[in-house]
Amino acid sequence: MNALDRTLREILIGRQPILDLQQELVGYELLFRTPDCTDASPTAGCRSAATAGVVCSAFAELGIGAALGPYKAFINTDERFILDDALELLPPQSVVLELDFTSTPDSEVLARCRALRDRGYTLALSRYTGLDDHAGALLPLVGIVKIDVIAAGDELPALAGALTRLPLKLLAEKVETREQMAHCKSLGFHCFQGYYFAKPTVVSGRQLSASQLGIIRLINLVSREAEIPELEESFKREPGLTVNLLRLVNSVGVGFGRRIESLRQAVTVLGRRQLLRWLQLLLMASPEHATAPERNPLLQLAALRGRLMEILAGRLRPRDTHLGDQAFLCGIMSLMPAALGMPIEEILSQIAVTPDMQLALTEQSGTLGTLLALIERLDAGDWEACDALLADHPALSRETLTAALTDGLAWIHADGH
């Protein structure tokens, strides 16, 4: 096995969603953790990209590029990466090259950036902190400027304001709350990076809507294996749910190659197991995204988390399909507090789940709890915690985790969604 193959087997790939002004998914920043990055506080070399060869191989051999579907991959690049000929194997229409240079670029680097821009690559200036020689040399070449809102602090309005008149987009990174996003939006930012949309904002005394209560009734009917006529009768009382369910199963990761047009057809083609999954996802679809569930980032994240947990459960216990089913639902349920604005304990009082799932969701204990913790640590880019959890489970590895991520992304972005 050559060095590149070894690196690909041991690489960890994280991703952070990037949303637009409509709070819809436009891409992911891909974070590559290679075997030689071992420090808890990454060096500049570790913080920057893996080599161009590793990134290109991840796109091709690991299938990351295809798995992302129509969404852009934002990739961190240093001076060596930019000058590497292997970079040109990346499809210009699918990537954004984040220029994270450690010093003021020289004439060779600037010429290379200009050539890449002319070939159709989108360039982004990373970690902008003000107009200096470094930024001044690159601003005419980039289409996006990224500003770290935490590092900028009180200087954020001044930093953003100086750029709003230029023909480029402003991207706010490390956005941690919805309030921060709204503030950045008011300052003229166009895109927002982070998991702020997945953090629960619990509203005291909040009541579930009639449609949400209707979905919960259906979830409980499916869970106790009610007959199809009883399911249909329940759907008839909530015709809006039928429409939204059909939208959802036709848009998020189904990929049957033909449209599903009726409830009876959905139950027949999907089976009760899948129907239960899509009802759980439907419960999370916020009203403002009801017409486009495939672009709802919280729904995307929930579907991906469920799928990742299901795949990893299959690696742990290949013959235990029940564990896989429970893992999928556990992944979805873990994000319901963010979707519904209610504590998980209150949600669990209304939706019947197994004791194992209850413990996983409330205490992250048991096998399901371990898988949930692993996926949450991956989302947070906590590589050391990921490695520690993997070390306790010999059936899992960095390679299986990266393969699961690729499969999961391909699944949720199937058929161009």
Coordinates of C-alpha atoms in Angstrom, one line a residue:
M1 CA 0.0 0.0 0.0
N2 CA 1.5 3.4 -1.0
A3 CA 1.6 6.5 1.2
L4 CA -1.5 8.1 -0.6
D5 CA -3.6 5.0 -0.1
R6 CA -2.6 4.9 3.6
T7 CA -3.5 8.5 4.0
L8 CA -6.9 8.0 2.4
R9 CA -7.7 5.1 4.7
E10 CA -6.8 7.2 7.8
I11 CA -8.2 10.6 6.8
L12 CA -11.2 12.1 8.6
I13 CA -13.4 14.5 6.7
G14 CA -15.6 17.0 8.5
R15 CA -18.0 19.4 6.9
Q16 CA -19.7 22.6 7.9
P17 CA -22.9 23.7 6.1
I18 CA -22.9 27.1 4.3
L19 CA -26.3 28.7 3.9
D20 CA -27.6 31.7 1.8
L21 CA -29.8 34.6 2.6
Q22 CA -32.9 32.4 2.4
Q23 CA -31.3 30.0 4.9
E24 CA -31.0 27.3 2.3
L25 CA -28.0 25.0 1.8
V26 CA -25.5 26.2 -0.8
G27 CA -22.4 24.1 0.1
Y28 CA -20.1 22.7 2.7
E29 CA -16.6 23.6 3.9
L30 CA -14.7 20.4 3.9
L31 CA -12.3 19.9 6.7
F32 CA -9.5 17.3 6.2
R33 CA -7.8 15.7 9.2
T34 CA -4.8 13.7 7.9
P35 CA -2.7 11.2 10.0
D36 CA 0.2 13.7 10.3
C37 CA -2.1 16.3 12.1
T38 CA -1.8 15.1 15.6
D39 CA -1.7 18.2 17.7
A40 CA -4.8 19.1 19.8
S41 CA -4.2 22.7 18.7
P42 CA -3.6 22.4 15.0
T43 CA -0.5 24.0 13.5
A44 CA -0.9 26.2 10.4
G45 CA -0.1 23.1 8.3
C46 CA -2.8 21.0 9.9
R47 CA -5.3 23.9 9.9
S48 CA -4.7 24.4 6.2
A49 CA -5.7 21.8 3.6
A50 CA -4.4 18.4 3.1
T51 CA -2.2 18.2 0.1
A52 CA -3.8 18.8 -3.3
G53 CA -3.2 15.1 -4.1
V54 CA -5.1 13.9 -1.1
V55 CA -8.0 16.3 -1.7
C56 CA -8.3 15.3 -5.4
S57 CA -8.1 11.7 -4.5
A58 CA -10.8 12.1 -1.9
F59 CA -13.0 13.7 -4.6
A60 CA -12.3 10.9 -7.1
E61 CA -11.5 7.7 -5.2
L62 CA -13.6 8.3 -2.1
G63 CA -16.4 9.8 -4.2
I64 CA -16.8 13.0 -2.1
G65 CA -17.3 15.2 -5.2
A66 CA -20.1 13.1 -6.6
A67 CA -21.7 12.7 -3.2
L68 CA -22.1 16.5 -2.8
G69 CA -24.4 16.6 -5.8
P70 CA -25.2 20.2 -6.7
Y71 CA -23.6 21.7 -3.6
K72 CA -20.3 23.5 -3.6
A73 CA -17.3 22.2 -1.7
F74 CA -15.3 25.0 0.0
I75 CA -11.7 23.8 0.3
N76 CA -8.9 25.4 2.4
T77 CA -5.7 26.0 0.4
D78 CA -2.3 27.2 1.3
E79 CA 0.5 28.4 -1.0
R80 CA 1.8 24.9 -1.8
F81 CA -1.7 23.6 -2.6
I82 CA -2.4 26.5 -5.0
L83 CA 0.8 25.9 -6.9
D84 CA 0.3 22.1 -7.2
D85 CA -0.8 21.0 -10.6
A86 CA -3.0 18.3 -9.1
L87 CA -5.4 21.0 -8.1
E88 CA -6.6 21.2 -11.6
L89 CA -8.2 17.8 -11.3
L90 CA -10.9 19.4 -9.1
P91 CA -13.9 20.5 -11.2
P92 CA -14.1 24.3 -11.2
Q93 CA -17.9 24.3 -11.1
S94 CA -18.0 22.2 -7.9
V95 CA -15.4 23.8 -5.6
V96 CA -14.5 27.1 -4.0
L97 CA -10.8 27.5 -3.2
E98 CA -10.3 29.3 0.1
L99 CA -7.0 31.2 0.1
D100 CA -5.5 30.8 3.5
F101 CA -2.0 32.1 3.0
T102 CA 0.5 32.6 5.8
S103 CA 2.2 35.6 4.2
T104 CA 1.7 38.2 1.5
P105 CA 1.5 36.3 -1.7
D106 CA 4.4 36.7 -4.1
S107 CA 4.2 37.3 -7.9
E108 CA 4.2 33.5 -8.6
V109 CA 1.3 32.8 -6.3
L110 CA -0.7 35.8 -7.6
A111 CA -0.2 34.7 -11.2
R112 CA -1.4 31.2 -10.3
C113 CA -4.5 32.6 -8.6
R114 CA -5.3 34.8 -11.6
A115 CA -4.9 31.8 -13.9
L116 CA -7.2 29.7 -11.8
R117 CA -9.8 32.4 -11.7
D118 CA -9.6 32.7 -15.4
R119 CA -10.2 28.9 -15.7
G120 CA -13.4 29.2 -13.9
Y121 CA -12.5 28.5 -10.3
T122 CA -14.1 30.6 -7.6
L123 CA -11.6 32.0 -5.1
A124 CA -12.4 33.1 -1.5
L125 CA -10.2 35.1 0.8
S126 CA -10.1 33.3 4.1
R127 CA -10.0 34.9 7.6
Y128 CA -10.1 38.6 6.4
T129 CA -9.1 41.0 9.2
G130 CA -8.8 44.2 7.3
L131 CA -7.2 45.9 4.3
D132 CA -3.4 45.2 4.4
D133 CA -0.8 44.2 1.8
H134 CA -1.9 40.6 2.0
A135 CA -5.6 41.3 1.5
G136 CA -5.0 44.1 -0.9
A137 CA -3.1 41.8 -3.3
L138 CA -5.9 39.2 -3.3
L139 CA -9.1 41.2 -3.2
P140 CA -9.2 41.9 -6.9
L141 CA -9.0 38.1 -7.6
V142 CA -11.6 36.7 -5.2
G143 CA -15.4 36.4 -5.5
I144 CA -16.0 35.7 -1.8
V145 CA -14.5 37.1 1.4
K146 CA -14.8 35.1 4.7
I147 CA -14.8 36.9 8.0
D148 CA -14.6 35.1 11.4
V149 CA -17.4 36.7 13.4
I150 CA -16.0 35.6 16.7
A151 CA -12.5 36.9 16.0
A152 CA -13.8 40.1 14.5
G153 CA -15.9 41.0 17.6
D154 CA -16.9 44.6 17.8
E155 CA -14.9 45.3 14.6
L156 CA -17.3 43.2 12.5
P157 CA -19.5 46.2 11.2
A158 CA -16.4 48.1 10.1
L159 CA -14.8 45.1 8.4
A160 CA -18.0 44.2 6.6
G161 CA -18.9 47.8 5.7
A162 CA -15.6 48.5 3.9
L163 CA -16.4 45.5 1.6
T164 CA -20.0 45.9 0.8
R165 CA -19.4 48.2 -2.1
L166 CA -17.1 45.7 -3.9
P167 CA -18.4 43.2 -6.4
L168 CA -18.1 40.1 -4.1
K169 CA -20.0 38.1 -1.6
L170 CA -19.4 38.3 2.2
L171 CA -19.4 35.0 4.1
A172 CA -19.7 35.0 7.9
E173 CA -18.0 32.0 9.5
K174 CA -18.3 30.7 13.1
V175 CA -21.9 31.8 13.3
E176 CA -23.1 30.2 16.4
T177 CA -26.6 31.5 17.0
R178 CA -29.5 32.6 15.0
E179 CA -29.1 36.1 16.5
Q180 CA -25.6 36.3 15.2
M181 CA -26.8 35.3 11.7
A182 CA -29.5 38.0 11.8
H183 CA -26.9 40.6 12.9
C184 CA -24.6 39.5 10.0
K185 CA -27.4 39.7 7.6
S186 CA -28.2 43.2 8.6
L187 CA -24.5 44.1 8.0
G188 CA -24.7 42.9 4.4
F189 CA -23.4 39.4 4.6
H190 CA -24.6 37.0 1.9
C191 CA -23.7 33.6 3.3
F192 CA -23.4 32.0 6.7
Q193 CA -21.3 29.1 7.9
G194 CA -21.9 27.0 11.0
Y195 CA -24.5 24.8 12.8
Y196 CA -26.4 27.7 14.3
F197 CA -29.6 26.4 12.6
A198 CA -29.3 23.1 14.4
K199 CA -29.1 24.5 17.9
P200 CA -32.3 24.4 19.9
T201 CA -34.1 27.6 20.9
V202 CA -36.5 26.3 23.5
V203 CA -39.6 28.4 23.7
S204 CA -41.2 28.2 27.2
G205 CA -44.8 27.0 27.0
R206 CA -44.6 26.3 23.3
Q207 CA -47.4 24.2 21.9
L208 CA -47.2 21.8 19.0
S209 CA -49.3 22.8 15.9
A210 CA -52.3 20.8 14.8
S211 CA -50.3 19.4 11.9
Q212 CA -47.4 18.4 14.2
L213 CA -49.9 16.6 16.5
G214 CA -51.4 14.9 13.5
I215 CA -47.9 13.6 12.5
I216 CA -47.3 12.4 16.0
R217 CA -50.6 10.5 15.8
L218 CA -49.5 8.9 12.5
I219 CA -46.0 8.0 13.9
N220 CA -47.7 6.2 16.8
L221 CA -50.1 4.4 14.4
V222 CA -47.2 3.2 12.2
S223 CA -45.2 2.2 15.3
R224 CA -48.0 -0.1 16.4
E225 CA -48.5 -1.5 12.9
A226 CA -52.0 -0.1 12.2
E227 CA -53.6 -1.4 9.0
I228 CA -53.4 0.8 5.8
P229 CA -57.1 1.8 5.9
E230 CA -56.6 3.2 9.4
L231 CA -53.5 5.1 8.2
E232 CA -55.4 6.4 5.2
E233 CA -58.3 7.5 7.4
S234 CA -56.0 9.4 9.7
F235 CA -54.3 11.1 6.7
K236 CA -57.7 12.1 5.3
R237 CA -58.3 14.2 8.4
E238 CA -55.0 16.0 7.6
P239 CA -54.8 16.4 3.8
G240 CA -51.9 18.9 4.1
L241 CA -49.8 16.2 5.7
T242 CA -50.5 13.9 2.7
V243 CA -49.2 16.5 0.3
N244 CA -46.2 17.3 2.4
L245 CA -45.3 13.6 2.9
L246 CA -45.4 13.0 -0.8
R247 CA -43.2 16.0 -1.4
L248 CA -40.8 14.7 1.2
V249 CA -40.5 11.1 -0.1
N250 CA -40.1 12.5 -3.6
S251 CA -37.2 14.8 -2.6
V252 CA -35.1 13.5 0.2
G253 CA -32.8 10.6 -0.5
V254 CA -35.4 8.1 -1.9
G255 CA -34.1 7.8 -5.4
F256 CA -36.7 5.2 -6.6
G257 CA -36.6 6.6 -10.2
R258 CA -40.4 7.1 -10.3
R259 CA -42.7 9.5 -8.6
I260 CA -44.8 8.4 -5.6
E261 CA -48.3 9.8 -6.0
S262 CA -50.5 8.3 -3.3
L263 CA -50.3 7.3 0.3
R264 CA -51.1 3.6 -0.5
Q265 CA -48.2 3.7 -3.1
A266 CA -45.9 5.3 -0.6
V267 CA -46.6 2.6 2.0
T268 CA -46.3 -0.1 -0.6
V269 CA -43.0 1.1 -2.1
L270 CA -41.4 2.4 1.1
G271 CA -42.7 -0.1 3.5
R272 CA -43.7 0.8 7.1
R273 CA -40.1 1.0 8.2
Q274 CA -39.3 3.8 5.7
L275 CA -42.7 5.4 6.2
L276 CA -41.9 5.8 9.8
R277 CA -38.6 7.4 8.9
W278 CA -40.1 10.0 6.6
L279 CA -42.9 10.8 9.1
Q280 CA -40.1 11.6 11.6
L281 CA -38.4 13.9 9.0
L282 CA -41.7 15.5 8.1
L283 CA -42.3 16.4 11.7
M284 CA -39.1 18.4 11.5
A285 CA -39.9 20.3 8.3
S286 CA -40.6 23.9 9.3
P287 CA -43.6 25.6 7.7
E288 CA -41.4 28.1 5.8
H289 CA -39.6 25.3 4.1
A290 CA -42.6 23.1 3.5
T291 CA -42.5 23.7 -0.2
A292 CA -38.8 22.7 -0.5
P293 CA -37.9 20.2 2.2
E294 CA -34.8 19.1 0.2
R295 CA -33.3 22.6 0.7
N296 CA -34.1 22.8 4.4
P297 CA -30.6 22.5 6.1
L298 CA -32.0 21.1 9.3
L299 CA -33.8 18.4 7.5
Q300 CA -30.7 17.6 5.4
L301 CA -28.6 17.4 8.6
A302 CA -31.2 15.2 10.3
A303 CA -31.4 12.8 7.3
L304 CA -27.6 12.7 7.1
R305 CA -27.2 12.0 10.8
G306 CA -29.8 9.2 10.7
R307 CA -28.2 7.6 7.7
L308 CA -24.7 7.8 9.2
M309 CA -25.8 6.2 12.4
E310 CA -27.6 3.5 10.4
I311 CA -24.5 2.7 8.3
L312 CA -22.3 2.6 11.4
A313 CA -24.8 0.4 13.3
G314 CA -24.5 -2.0 10.4
R315 CA -20.8 -2.1 10.8
L316 CA -21.1 -2.8 14.5
R317 CA -23.8 -5.5 14.1
P318 CA -24.1 -6.5 10.5
R319 CA -27.1 -8.9 11.1
D320 CA -29.0 -6.6 13.5
T321 CA -31.4 -4.6 11.2
H322 CA -33.4 -3.6 14.2
L323 CA -30.4 -1.7 15.6
G324 CA -30.0 0.0 12.2
D325 CA -33.6 1.1 12.2
Q326 CA -33.3 2.4 15.7
A327 CA -30.0 4.2 14.9
F328 CA -31.7 6.0 11.9
L329 CA -34.6 7.2 14.0
C330 CA -32.3 8.2 16.9
G331 CA -30.3 10.4 14.6
I332 CA -33.4 12.2 13.4
M333 CA -34.8 12.5 16.9
S334 CA -31.6 14.1 18.2
L335 CA -32.4 17.2 16.1
M336 CA -36.1 17.5 17.0
P337 CA -35.4 20.0 19.8
A338 CA -34.0 22.4 17.3
A339 CA -36.8 21.8 14.8
L340 CA -39.7 22.0 17.4
G341 CA -38.2 24.4 20.0
M342 CA -39.0 21.9 22.7
P343 CA -36.8 20.0 25.2
I344 CA -36.2 16.4 24.2
E345 CA -37.8 15.1 27.3
E346 CA -41.1 16.8 26.4
I347 CA -40.9 15.5 22.8
L348 CA -40.3 12.0 24.1
S349 CA -43.4 12.2 26.3
Q350 CA -45.4 12.4 23.2
I351 CA -43.6 10.0 20.8
A352 CA -43.1 6.5 22.0
V353 CA -39.5 5.3 21.6
T354 CA -37.6 2.3 22.9
P355 CA -35.8 2.5 26.3
D356 CA -32.4 2.3 24.5
M357 CA -33.3 5.2 22.3
Q358 CA -34.6 7.2 25.2
L359 CA -31.2 6.7 27.1
A360 CA -29.3 7.6 23.9
L361 CA -31.2 10.8 23.4
T362 CA -31.2 12.0 27.0
E363 CA -27.9 10.6 28.3
Q364 CA -25.9 9.5 25.2
S365 CA -25.5 6.1 26.8
G366 CA -25.6 2.6 25.3
T367 CA -24.6 1.7 21.7
L368 CA -27.0 4.2 20.2
G369 CA -25.7 6.9 22.5
T370 CA -22.1 6.1 21.4
L371 CA -23.0 6.4 17.7
L372 CA -24.8 9.7 18.4
A373 CA -21.9 11.1 20.3
L374 CA -19.5 10.0 17.5
I375 CA -21.6 11.8 14.8
E376 CA -22.0 14.9 17.0
R377 CA -18.2 15.1 17.6
L378 CA -17.6 14.7 13.8
D379 CA -20.0 17.6 13.2
A380 CA -18.1 19.7 15.8
G381 CA -14.7 18.9 14.2
D382 CA -13.6 17.3 17.5
W383 CA -11.1 14.9 15.9
E384 CA -9.6 13.7 19.2
A385 CA -13.0 12.8 20.6
C386 CA -13.8 10.9 17.4
D387 CA -10.6 9.0 17.6
A388 CA -11.2 8.1 21.3
L389 CA -14.7 6.8 20.5
L390 CA -13.5 4.8 17.4
A391 CA -10.7 3.3 19.6
D392 CA -13.4 1.7 21.9
H393 CA -15.1 0.0 18.9
P394 CA -12.7 -2.1 16.8
A395 CA -15.4 -2.6 14.1
L396 CA -15.3 1.1 13.4
S397 CA -12.4 3.2 12.1
R398 CA -11.6 6.5 10.4
E399 CA -12.0 4.7 7.1
T400 CA -15.5 3.4 7.9
L401 CA -16.5 6.8 9.2
T402 CA -15.3 8.6 6.0
A403 CA -17.0 5.9 3.8
A404 CA -20.2 6.3 5.8
L405 CA -20.1 10.1 5.3
T406 CA -19.6 9.7 1.6
D407 CA -22.5 7.2 1.3
G408 CA -24.7 9.4 3.5
L409 CA -24.1 12.6 1.5
A410 CA -24.8 10.7 -1.7
W411 CA -28.0 9.3 -0.2
I412 CA -29.4 12.7 0.8
H413 CA -28.3 14.5 -2.3
A414 CA -29.6 11.7 -4.7
D415 CA -31.3 12.8 -7.9
G416 CA -29.9 16.3 -7.8
H417 CA -31.4 17.2 -4.4

